[in-house]
Coordinates of C-alpha atoms in Angstrom, one line a residue:
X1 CA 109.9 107.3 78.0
X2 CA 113.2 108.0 76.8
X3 CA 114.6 104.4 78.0
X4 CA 111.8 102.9 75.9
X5 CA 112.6 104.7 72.8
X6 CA 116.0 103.8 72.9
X7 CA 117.8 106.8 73.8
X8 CA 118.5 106.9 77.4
X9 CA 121.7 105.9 77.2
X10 CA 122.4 109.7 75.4
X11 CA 120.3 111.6 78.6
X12 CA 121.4 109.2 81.4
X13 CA 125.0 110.5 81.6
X14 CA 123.2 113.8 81.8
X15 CA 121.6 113.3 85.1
X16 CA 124.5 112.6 87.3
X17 CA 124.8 116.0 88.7
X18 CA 121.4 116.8 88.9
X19 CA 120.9 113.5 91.0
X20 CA 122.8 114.7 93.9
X21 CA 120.6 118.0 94.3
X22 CA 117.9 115.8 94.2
X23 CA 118.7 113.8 96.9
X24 CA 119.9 116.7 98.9
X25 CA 115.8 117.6 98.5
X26 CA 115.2 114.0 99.9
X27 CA 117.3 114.6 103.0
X28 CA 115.8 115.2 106.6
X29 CA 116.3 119.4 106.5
X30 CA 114.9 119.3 102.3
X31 CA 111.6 117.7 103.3
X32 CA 111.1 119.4 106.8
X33 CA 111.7 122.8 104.6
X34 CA 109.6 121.9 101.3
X35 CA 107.3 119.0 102.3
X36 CA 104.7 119.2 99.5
X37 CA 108.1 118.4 97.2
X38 CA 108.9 115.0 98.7
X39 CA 106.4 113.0 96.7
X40 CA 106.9 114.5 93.3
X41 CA 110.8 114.1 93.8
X42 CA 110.8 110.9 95.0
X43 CA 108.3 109.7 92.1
X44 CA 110.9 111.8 89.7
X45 CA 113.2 109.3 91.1
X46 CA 111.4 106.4 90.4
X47 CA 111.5 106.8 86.8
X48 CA 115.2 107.7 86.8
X49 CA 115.0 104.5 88.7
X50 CA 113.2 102.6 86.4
X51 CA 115.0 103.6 83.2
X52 CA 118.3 102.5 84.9
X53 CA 117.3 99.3 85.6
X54 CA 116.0 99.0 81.8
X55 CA 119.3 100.2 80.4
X56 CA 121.1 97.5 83.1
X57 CA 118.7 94.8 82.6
X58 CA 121.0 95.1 78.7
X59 CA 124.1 95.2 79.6
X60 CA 125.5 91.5 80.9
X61 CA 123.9 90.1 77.5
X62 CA 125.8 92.5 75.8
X63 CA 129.0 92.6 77.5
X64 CA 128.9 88.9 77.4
X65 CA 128.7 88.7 73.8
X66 CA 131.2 91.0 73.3
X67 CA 133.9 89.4 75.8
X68 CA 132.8 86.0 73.7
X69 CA 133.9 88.0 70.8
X70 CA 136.8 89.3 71.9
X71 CA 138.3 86.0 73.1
X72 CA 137.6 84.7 69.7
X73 CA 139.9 87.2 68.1
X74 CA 142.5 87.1 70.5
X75 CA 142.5 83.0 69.9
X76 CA 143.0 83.8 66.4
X77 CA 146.4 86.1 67.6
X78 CA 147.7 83.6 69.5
X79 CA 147.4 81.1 66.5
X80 CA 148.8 83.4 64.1
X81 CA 151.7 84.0 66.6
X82 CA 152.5 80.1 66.9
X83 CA 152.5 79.6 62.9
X84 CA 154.9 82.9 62.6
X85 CA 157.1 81.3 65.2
X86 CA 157.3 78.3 63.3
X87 CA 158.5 79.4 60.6
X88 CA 160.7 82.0 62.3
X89 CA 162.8 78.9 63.3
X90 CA 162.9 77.0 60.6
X91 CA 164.9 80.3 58.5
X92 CA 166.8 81.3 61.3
X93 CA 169.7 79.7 59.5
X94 CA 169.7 83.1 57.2
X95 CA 170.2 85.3 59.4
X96 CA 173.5 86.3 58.2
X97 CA 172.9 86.0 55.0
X98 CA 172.0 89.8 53.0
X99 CA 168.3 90.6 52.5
X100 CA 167.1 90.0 49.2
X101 CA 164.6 92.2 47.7
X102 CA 161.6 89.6 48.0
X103 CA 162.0 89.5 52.1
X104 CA 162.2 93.1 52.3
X105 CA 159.0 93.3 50.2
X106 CA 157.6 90.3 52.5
X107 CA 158.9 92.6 55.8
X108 CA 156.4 95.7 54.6
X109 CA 153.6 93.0 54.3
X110 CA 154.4 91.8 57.7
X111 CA 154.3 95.7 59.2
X112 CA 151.5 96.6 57.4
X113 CA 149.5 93.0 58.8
X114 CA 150.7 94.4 62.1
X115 CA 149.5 98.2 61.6
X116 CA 146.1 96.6 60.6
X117 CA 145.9 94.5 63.7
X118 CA 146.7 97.9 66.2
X119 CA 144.5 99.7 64.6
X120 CA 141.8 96.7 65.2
X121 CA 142.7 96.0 69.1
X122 CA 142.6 100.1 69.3
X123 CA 138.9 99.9 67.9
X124 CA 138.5 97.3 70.4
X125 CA 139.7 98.6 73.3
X126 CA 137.8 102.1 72.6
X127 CA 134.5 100.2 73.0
X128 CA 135.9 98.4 75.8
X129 CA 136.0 101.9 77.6
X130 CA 132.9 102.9 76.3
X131 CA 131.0 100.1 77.9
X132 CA 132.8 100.9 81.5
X133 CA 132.0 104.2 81.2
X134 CA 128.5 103.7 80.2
X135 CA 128.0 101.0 83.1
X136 CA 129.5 103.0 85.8
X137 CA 127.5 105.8 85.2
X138 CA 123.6 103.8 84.8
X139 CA 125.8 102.3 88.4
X140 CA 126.3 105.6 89.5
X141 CA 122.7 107.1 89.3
X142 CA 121.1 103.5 90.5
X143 CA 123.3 104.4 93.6
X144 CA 122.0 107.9 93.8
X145 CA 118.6 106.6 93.8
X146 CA 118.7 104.5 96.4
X147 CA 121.1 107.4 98.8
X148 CA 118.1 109.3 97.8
X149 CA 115.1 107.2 98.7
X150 CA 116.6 105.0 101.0
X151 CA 115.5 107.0 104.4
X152 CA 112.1 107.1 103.5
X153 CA 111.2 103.7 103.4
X154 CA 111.3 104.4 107.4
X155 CA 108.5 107.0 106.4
X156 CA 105.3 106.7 108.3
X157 CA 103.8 108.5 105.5
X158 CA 102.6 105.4 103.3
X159 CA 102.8 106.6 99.8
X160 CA 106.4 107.7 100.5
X161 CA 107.3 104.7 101.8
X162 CA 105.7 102.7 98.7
X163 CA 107.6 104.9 96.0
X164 CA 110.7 104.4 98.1
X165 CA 109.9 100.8 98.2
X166 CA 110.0 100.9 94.7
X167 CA 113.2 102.8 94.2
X168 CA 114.8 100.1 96.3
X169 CA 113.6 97.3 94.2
X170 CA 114.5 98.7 91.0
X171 CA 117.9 100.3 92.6
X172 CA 119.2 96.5 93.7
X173 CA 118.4 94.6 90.6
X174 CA 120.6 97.4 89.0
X175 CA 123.3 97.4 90.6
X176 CA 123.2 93.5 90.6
X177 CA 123.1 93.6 86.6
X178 CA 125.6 96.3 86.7
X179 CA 128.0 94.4 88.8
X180 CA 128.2 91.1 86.5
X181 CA 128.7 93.6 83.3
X182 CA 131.6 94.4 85.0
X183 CA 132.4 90.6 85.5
X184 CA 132.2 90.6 82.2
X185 CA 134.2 93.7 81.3
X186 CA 137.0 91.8 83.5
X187 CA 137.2 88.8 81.1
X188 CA 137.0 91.1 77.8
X189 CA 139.9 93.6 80.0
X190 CA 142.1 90.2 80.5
X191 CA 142.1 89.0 77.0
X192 CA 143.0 92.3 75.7
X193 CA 145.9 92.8 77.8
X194 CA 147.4 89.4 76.8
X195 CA 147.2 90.4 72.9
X196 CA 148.9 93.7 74.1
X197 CA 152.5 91.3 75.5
X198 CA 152.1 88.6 72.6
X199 CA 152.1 91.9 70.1
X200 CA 153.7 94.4 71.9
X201 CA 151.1 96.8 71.7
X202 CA 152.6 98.4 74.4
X203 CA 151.2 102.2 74.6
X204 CA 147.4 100.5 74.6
X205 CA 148.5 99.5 78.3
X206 CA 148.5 103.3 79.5
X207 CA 145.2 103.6 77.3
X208 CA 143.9 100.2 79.3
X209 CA 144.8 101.5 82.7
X210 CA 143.5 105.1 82.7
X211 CA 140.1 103.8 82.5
X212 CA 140.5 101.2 85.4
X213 CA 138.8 102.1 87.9
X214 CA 139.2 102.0 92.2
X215 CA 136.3 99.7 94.2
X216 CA 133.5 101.7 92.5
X217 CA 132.1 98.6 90.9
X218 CA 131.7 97.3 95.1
X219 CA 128.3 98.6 94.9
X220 CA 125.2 96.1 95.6
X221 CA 126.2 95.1 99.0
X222 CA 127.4 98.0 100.4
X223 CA 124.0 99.5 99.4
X224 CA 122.1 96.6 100.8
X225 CA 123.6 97.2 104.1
X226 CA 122.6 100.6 104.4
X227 CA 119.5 99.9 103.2
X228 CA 118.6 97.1 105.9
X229 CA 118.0 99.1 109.3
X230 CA 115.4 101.1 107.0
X231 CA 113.9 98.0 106.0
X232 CA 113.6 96.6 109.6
X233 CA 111.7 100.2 111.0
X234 CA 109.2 100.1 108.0
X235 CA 108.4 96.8 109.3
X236 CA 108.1 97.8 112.8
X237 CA 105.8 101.0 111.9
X238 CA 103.4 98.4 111.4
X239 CA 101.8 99.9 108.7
X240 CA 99.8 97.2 107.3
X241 CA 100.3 98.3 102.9
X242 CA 103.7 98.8 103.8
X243 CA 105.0 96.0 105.5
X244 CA 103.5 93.4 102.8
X245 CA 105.1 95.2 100.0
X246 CA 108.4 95.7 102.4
X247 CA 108.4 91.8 102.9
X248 CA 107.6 91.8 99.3
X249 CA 110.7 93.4 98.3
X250 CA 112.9 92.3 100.7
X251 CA 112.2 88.0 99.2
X252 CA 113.1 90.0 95.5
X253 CA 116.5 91.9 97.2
X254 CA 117.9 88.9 99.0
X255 CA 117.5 86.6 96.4
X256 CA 119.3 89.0 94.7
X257 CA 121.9 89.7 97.2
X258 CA 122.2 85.8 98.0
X259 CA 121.2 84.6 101.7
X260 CA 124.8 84.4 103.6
X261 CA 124.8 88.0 103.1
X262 CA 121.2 88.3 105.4
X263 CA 122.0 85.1 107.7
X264 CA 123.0 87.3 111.1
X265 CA 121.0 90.2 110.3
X266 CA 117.7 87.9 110.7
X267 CA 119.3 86.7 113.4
X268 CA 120.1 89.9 115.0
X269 CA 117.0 91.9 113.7
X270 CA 114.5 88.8 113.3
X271 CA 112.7 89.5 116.6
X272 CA 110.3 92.5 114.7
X273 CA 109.6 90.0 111.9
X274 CA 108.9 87.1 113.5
X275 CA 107.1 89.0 116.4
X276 CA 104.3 89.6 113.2
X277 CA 103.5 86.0 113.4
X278 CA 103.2 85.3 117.1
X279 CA 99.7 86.6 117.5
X280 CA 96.2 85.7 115.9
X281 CA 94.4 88.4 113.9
X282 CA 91.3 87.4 115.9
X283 CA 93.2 88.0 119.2
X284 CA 95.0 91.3 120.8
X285 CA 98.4 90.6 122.3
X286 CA 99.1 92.2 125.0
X287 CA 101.5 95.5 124.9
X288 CA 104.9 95.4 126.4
X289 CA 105.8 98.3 128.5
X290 CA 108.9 99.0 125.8
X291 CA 106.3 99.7 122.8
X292 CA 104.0 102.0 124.5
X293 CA 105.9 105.2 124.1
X294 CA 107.7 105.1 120.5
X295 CA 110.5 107.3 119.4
X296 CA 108.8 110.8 118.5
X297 CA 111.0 112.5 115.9
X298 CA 110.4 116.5 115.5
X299 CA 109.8 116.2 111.4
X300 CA 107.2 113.5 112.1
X301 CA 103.6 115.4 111.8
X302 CA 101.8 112.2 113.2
X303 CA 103.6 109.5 115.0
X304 CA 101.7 106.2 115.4
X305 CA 101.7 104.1 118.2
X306 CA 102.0 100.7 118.5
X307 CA 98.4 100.4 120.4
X308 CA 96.5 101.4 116.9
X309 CA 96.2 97.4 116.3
X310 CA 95.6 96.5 112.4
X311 CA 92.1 95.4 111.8
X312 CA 91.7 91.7 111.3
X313 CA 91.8 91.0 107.4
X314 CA 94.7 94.1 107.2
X315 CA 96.6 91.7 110.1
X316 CA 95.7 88.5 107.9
X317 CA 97.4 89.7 104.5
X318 CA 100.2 90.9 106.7
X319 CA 100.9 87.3 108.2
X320 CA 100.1 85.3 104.9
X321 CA 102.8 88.3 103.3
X322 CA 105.5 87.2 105.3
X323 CA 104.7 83.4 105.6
X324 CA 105.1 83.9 101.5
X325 CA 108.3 85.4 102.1
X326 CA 109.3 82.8 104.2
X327 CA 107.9 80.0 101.2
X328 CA 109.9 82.1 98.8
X329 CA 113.3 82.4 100.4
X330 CA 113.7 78.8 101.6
X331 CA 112.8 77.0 98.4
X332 CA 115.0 79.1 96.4
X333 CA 118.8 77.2 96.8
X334 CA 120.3 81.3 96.7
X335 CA 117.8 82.7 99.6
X336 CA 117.8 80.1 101.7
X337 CA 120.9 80.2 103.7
X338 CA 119.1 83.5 105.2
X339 CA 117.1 81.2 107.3
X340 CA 119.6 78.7 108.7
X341 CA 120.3 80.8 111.5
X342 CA 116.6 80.9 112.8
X343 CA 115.4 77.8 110.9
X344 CA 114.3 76.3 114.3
X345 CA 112.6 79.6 115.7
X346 CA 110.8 80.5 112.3
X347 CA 109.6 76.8 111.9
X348 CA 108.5 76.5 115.3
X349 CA 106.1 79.6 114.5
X350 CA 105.2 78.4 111.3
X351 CA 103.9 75.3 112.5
X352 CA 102.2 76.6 115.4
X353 CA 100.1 78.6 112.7
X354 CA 99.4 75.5 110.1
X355 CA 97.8 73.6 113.0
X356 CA 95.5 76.4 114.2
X357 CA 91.6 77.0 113.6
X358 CA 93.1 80.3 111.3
X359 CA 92.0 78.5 107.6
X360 CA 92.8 81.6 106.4
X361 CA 96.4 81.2 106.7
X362 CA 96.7 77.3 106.5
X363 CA 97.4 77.5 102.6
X364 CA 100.4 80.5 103.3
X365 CA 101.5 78.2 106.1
X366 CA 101.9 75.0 103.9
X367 CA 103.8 76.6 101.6
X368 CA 106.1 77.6 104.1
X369 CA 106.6 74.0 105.4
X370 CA 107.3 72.7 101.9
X371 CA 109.7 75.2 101.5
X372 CA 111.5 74.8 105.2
X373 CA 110.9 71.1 104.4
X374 CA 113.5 71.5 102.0
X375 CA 116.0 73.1 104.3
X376 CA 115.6 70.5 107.1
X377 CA 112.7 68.2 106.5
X378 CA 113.5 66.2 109.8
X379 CA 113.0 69.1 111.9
X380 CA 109.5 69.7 110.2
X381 CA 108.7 66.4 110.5
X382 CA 109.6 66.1 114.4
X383 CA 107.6 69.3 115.0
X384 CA 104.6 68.0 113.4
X385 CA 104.4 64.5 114.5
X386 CA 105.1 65.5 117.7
X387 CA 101.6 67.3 117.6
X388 CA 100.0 64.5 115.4
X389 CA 100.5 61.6 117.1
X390 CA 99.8 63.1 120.6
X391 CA 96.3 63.5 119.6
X392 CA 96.1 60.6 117.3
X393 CA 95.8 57.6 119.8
X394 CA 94.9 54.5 117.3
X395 CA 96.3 53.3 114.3
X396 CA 100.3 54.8 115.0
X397 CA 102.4 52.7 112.6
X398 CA 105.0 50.2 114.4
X399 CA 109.1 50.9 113.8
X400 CA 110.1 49.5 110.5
X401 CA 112.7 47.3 112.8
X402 CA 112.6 46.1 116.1
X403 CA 115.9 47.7 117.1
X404 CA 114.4 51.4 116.5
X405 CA 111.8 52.6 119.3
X406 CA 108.4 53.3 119.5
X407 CA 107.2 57.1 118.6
X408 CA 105.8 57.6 122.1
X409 CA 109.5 57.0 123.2
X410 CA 110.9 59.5 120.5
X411 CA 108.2 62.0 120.8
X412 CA 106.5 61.5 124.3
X413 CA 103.0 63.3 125.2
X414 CA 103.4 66.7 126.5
X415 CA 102.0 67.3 129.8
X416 CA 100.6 71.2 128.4
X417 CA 100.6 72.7 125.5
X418 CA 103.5 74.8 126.6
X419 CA 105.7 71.7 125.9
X420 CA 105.0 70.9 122.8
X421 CA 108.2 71.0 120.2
X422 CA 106.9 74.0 118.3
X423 CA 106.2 76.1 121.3
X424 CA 109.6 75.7 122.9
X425 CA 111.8 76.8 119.7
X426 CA 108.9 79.2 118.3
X427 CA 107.8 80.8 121.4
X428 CA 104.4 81.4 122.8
X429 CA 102.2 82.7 120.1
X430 CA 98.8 84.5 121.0
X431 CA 95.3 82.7 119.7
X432 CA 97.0 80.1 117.3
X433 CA 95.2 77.2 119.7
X434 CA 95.7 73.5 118.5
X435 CA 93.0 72.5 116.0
X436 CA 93.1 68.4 115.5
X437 CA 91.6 68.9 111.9
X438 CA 93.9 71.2 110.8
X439 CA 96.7 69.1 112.2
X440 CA 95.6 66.1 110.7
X441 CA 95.2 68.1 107.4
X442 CA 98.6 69.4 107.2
X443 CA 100.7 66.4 108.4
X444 CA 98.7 64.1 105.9
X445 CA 99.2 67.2 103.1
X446 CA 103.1 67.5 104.1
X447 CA 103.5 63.5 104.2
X448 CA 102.2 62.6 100.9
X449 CA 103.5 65.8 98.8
X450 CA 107.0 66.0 100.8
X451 CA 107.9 63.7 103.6
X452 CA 107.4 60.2 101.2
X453 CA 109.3 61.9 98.5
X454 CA 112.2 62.8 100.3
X455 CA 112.0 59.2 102.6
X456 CA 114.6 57.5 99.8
X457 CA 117.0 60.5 98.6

């Protein structure tokens, strides 16, 4: 309420202290000893949460405008400083000559322009410092927030998880906004500093460096990577709400964060992501020895087991959740590099899905071909026609040139299913059998919309 009135920047700075007993509340020992506190705290959180990323959400406009500003003044310095130079040199000759009542009257001018243009860049550089102070304390609480809520999102308690969800969310695109005010801030900083050596403003240095600060302003990714184990055990606690708005976040968060930064850890951590896609909701997959006896934590009041399968349309909305996320990350330029690593595996899967009898997914599952289509649209391509034109037997066009072969030689018949292209780099999925409709449907879908646009770039 406060952010929205306009005011939070006066109770923010406030809440820095107070933060850290909260999270101590939020710790393992806090919510084993006062557990009916853990959801109002956390929710207390989320609004804290929330007004930070409100007040952040202001500041790169801001400090951009003012950094514009302050270049334009220190260009006007520099100017002035190459006319006074001029005409420095051109009355150098008098030097020796005694000072005449006029100069010493046009000396007092020139110290008084020059006490008038301290007292300016000292105005300056005060809001300067009141802008990084400002920033690194909305950065400061974001961070709290997130050291906060960050262990719960492993919660098996689902409306803990969702408010820590949240908190997440909110606590990355602040510390992403707070990070480029302080790009910014930089520029503003380095302009400053060169109209302190052109005018000798010397003692504004000492004023310039106390407020410098160390690698504080190193926040989002360090975050991020603590955050990311937490992420990877609400998806495997297979909680159905949970893990769509988990996948939900996680396409905001590394968009955010940019996709090198996720690129191994899908490679290294993909397996309990991917492994959501590999079976049918109309078909149990069998469970491996390792997931029948999960980790039992003594704070946990009711473990679940992997056996307690999701019901069908919970198990649907899960899969069509992360297919999204897969849609989303690849056909944004920023996300997609999170992919490259597993671009083969996650395509094989996703194909192995659009040509199933599961309708229900087959819109989810074209999306996500576009989107890899725009990653590696010969890969697609290969891993549909090589399903295509194995059940297509008439009507398969000729080479456009004699010296290219036939598609039988490029993609020959399979002797199983096993061997098909998507199979081998997806891995064997559990009920997603080979429907010729829906093939036929999404190779013809893919070919018109993507394939034939992308034949001539």
């Amino acid at each position: 309420m406060l952010s929205y009135i306009g005011i939070a920047h006066k109770i923010l700075p406030l809440l820095e202290e107070p933060m850290r007993t909260v999270s101590m509340e939020l710790e393992i020992l806090g919510r084993h000893q006062h557990p009916d506190l853990t959801i109002p705290f956390l929710k207390a959180v989320a609004e804290i949460a929330k007004a930070s990323k409100k007040e952040a959400c202001s500041m790169p406009i801001q400090t951009e405008s003012y950094s514009i500003h302050v270049k334009s003044k220190m260009s006007d310095v520099e100017k002035k400083a190459r006319v006074d130079s001029g005409k420095s040199s051109i009355s150098c000759y008098e030097e020796d000559m005694d000072t005449s009542p006029e100069e010493s009257e046009g000396a007092d001018i020139y110290l008084n322009d020059a006490d008038m243009h301290l007292d300016e860049w000292e105005s300056i550089l005060f809001k300067l410092n009141d802008s990084k102070r400002y920033r690194r304390t909305v950065g400061s609480i974001a961070s709290s927030c997130l050291t906060a809520a960050t262990p719960l999102v492993a919660s098996v308690n689902q409306a803990a998880c969702l408010v820590a969800l949240d908190i997440v969310e909110d606590g990355i695109a602040t510390l992403a906004k707070v990070e480029e005010a302080y790009r910014h801030e930089k520029e503003t900083k380095e302009a400053i500093e060169r109209v302190i050596k052109m005018c000798s403003f010397y003692h504004l240095q000492d004023t310039l460096d106390a407020a410098e600060e160390g690698t504080d302003e190193n926040r989002l990714l360090p975050a991020m990577n603590k955050i990311w184990p937490f992420l990877v055990v609400c998806i495997r606690n297979k909680n159905p709400v949970a893990v769509r708005r988990c996948l939900d976040v996680m396409s905001k968060v590394i968009h955010i964060c940019g996709g090198d930064f996720f690129s191994r850890r899908f490679h290294t951590d993909g397996t309990h992501f991917w492994k959501l896609l590999t079976t049918s909701p109309f078909q149990k997959q069998p469970v491996s020895k390792e997931e029948r006896i999960p980790l039992q934590l003594p704070y946990r009041s009711a473990p679940t087991s992997p056996e307690d399968s999701m019901a069908e349309v919970s198990t649907l909305k899960v899969q069509a959740a992360m297919l999204n996320m897969i849609a989303d990350l690849s056909l944004n330029k920023r996300s997609a590099s999170a992919l490259e690593a597993v671009l083969k595996k996650v395509s094989g899967l996703v194909v192995g899905i659009a040509c199933s009898s599961v309708s229900g997914l087959r819109d989810a599952a074209l999306n996500a071909l576009t989107g890899l289509s725009s990653i590696d649209p010969d890969l697609i391509w290969l891993l549909l026609a090589d399903v295509y034109y194995t059940f297509r037997k008439k009507h398969i066009p000729s080479p456009p040139t004699s010296d290219l072969p036939e598609i039988s030689q490029i993609l020959p018949p399979p002797s199983s299913p096993k061997d098909y292209l998507y199979v081998q780099y997806g891995g064997q999925s559990y009920g997603f059998d080979v429907d010729f409709s829906s093939v036929e449907i999404v190779f013809q879908k893919l070919h018109s919309d993507v394939f034939t646009s992308q034949m001539y770039i």
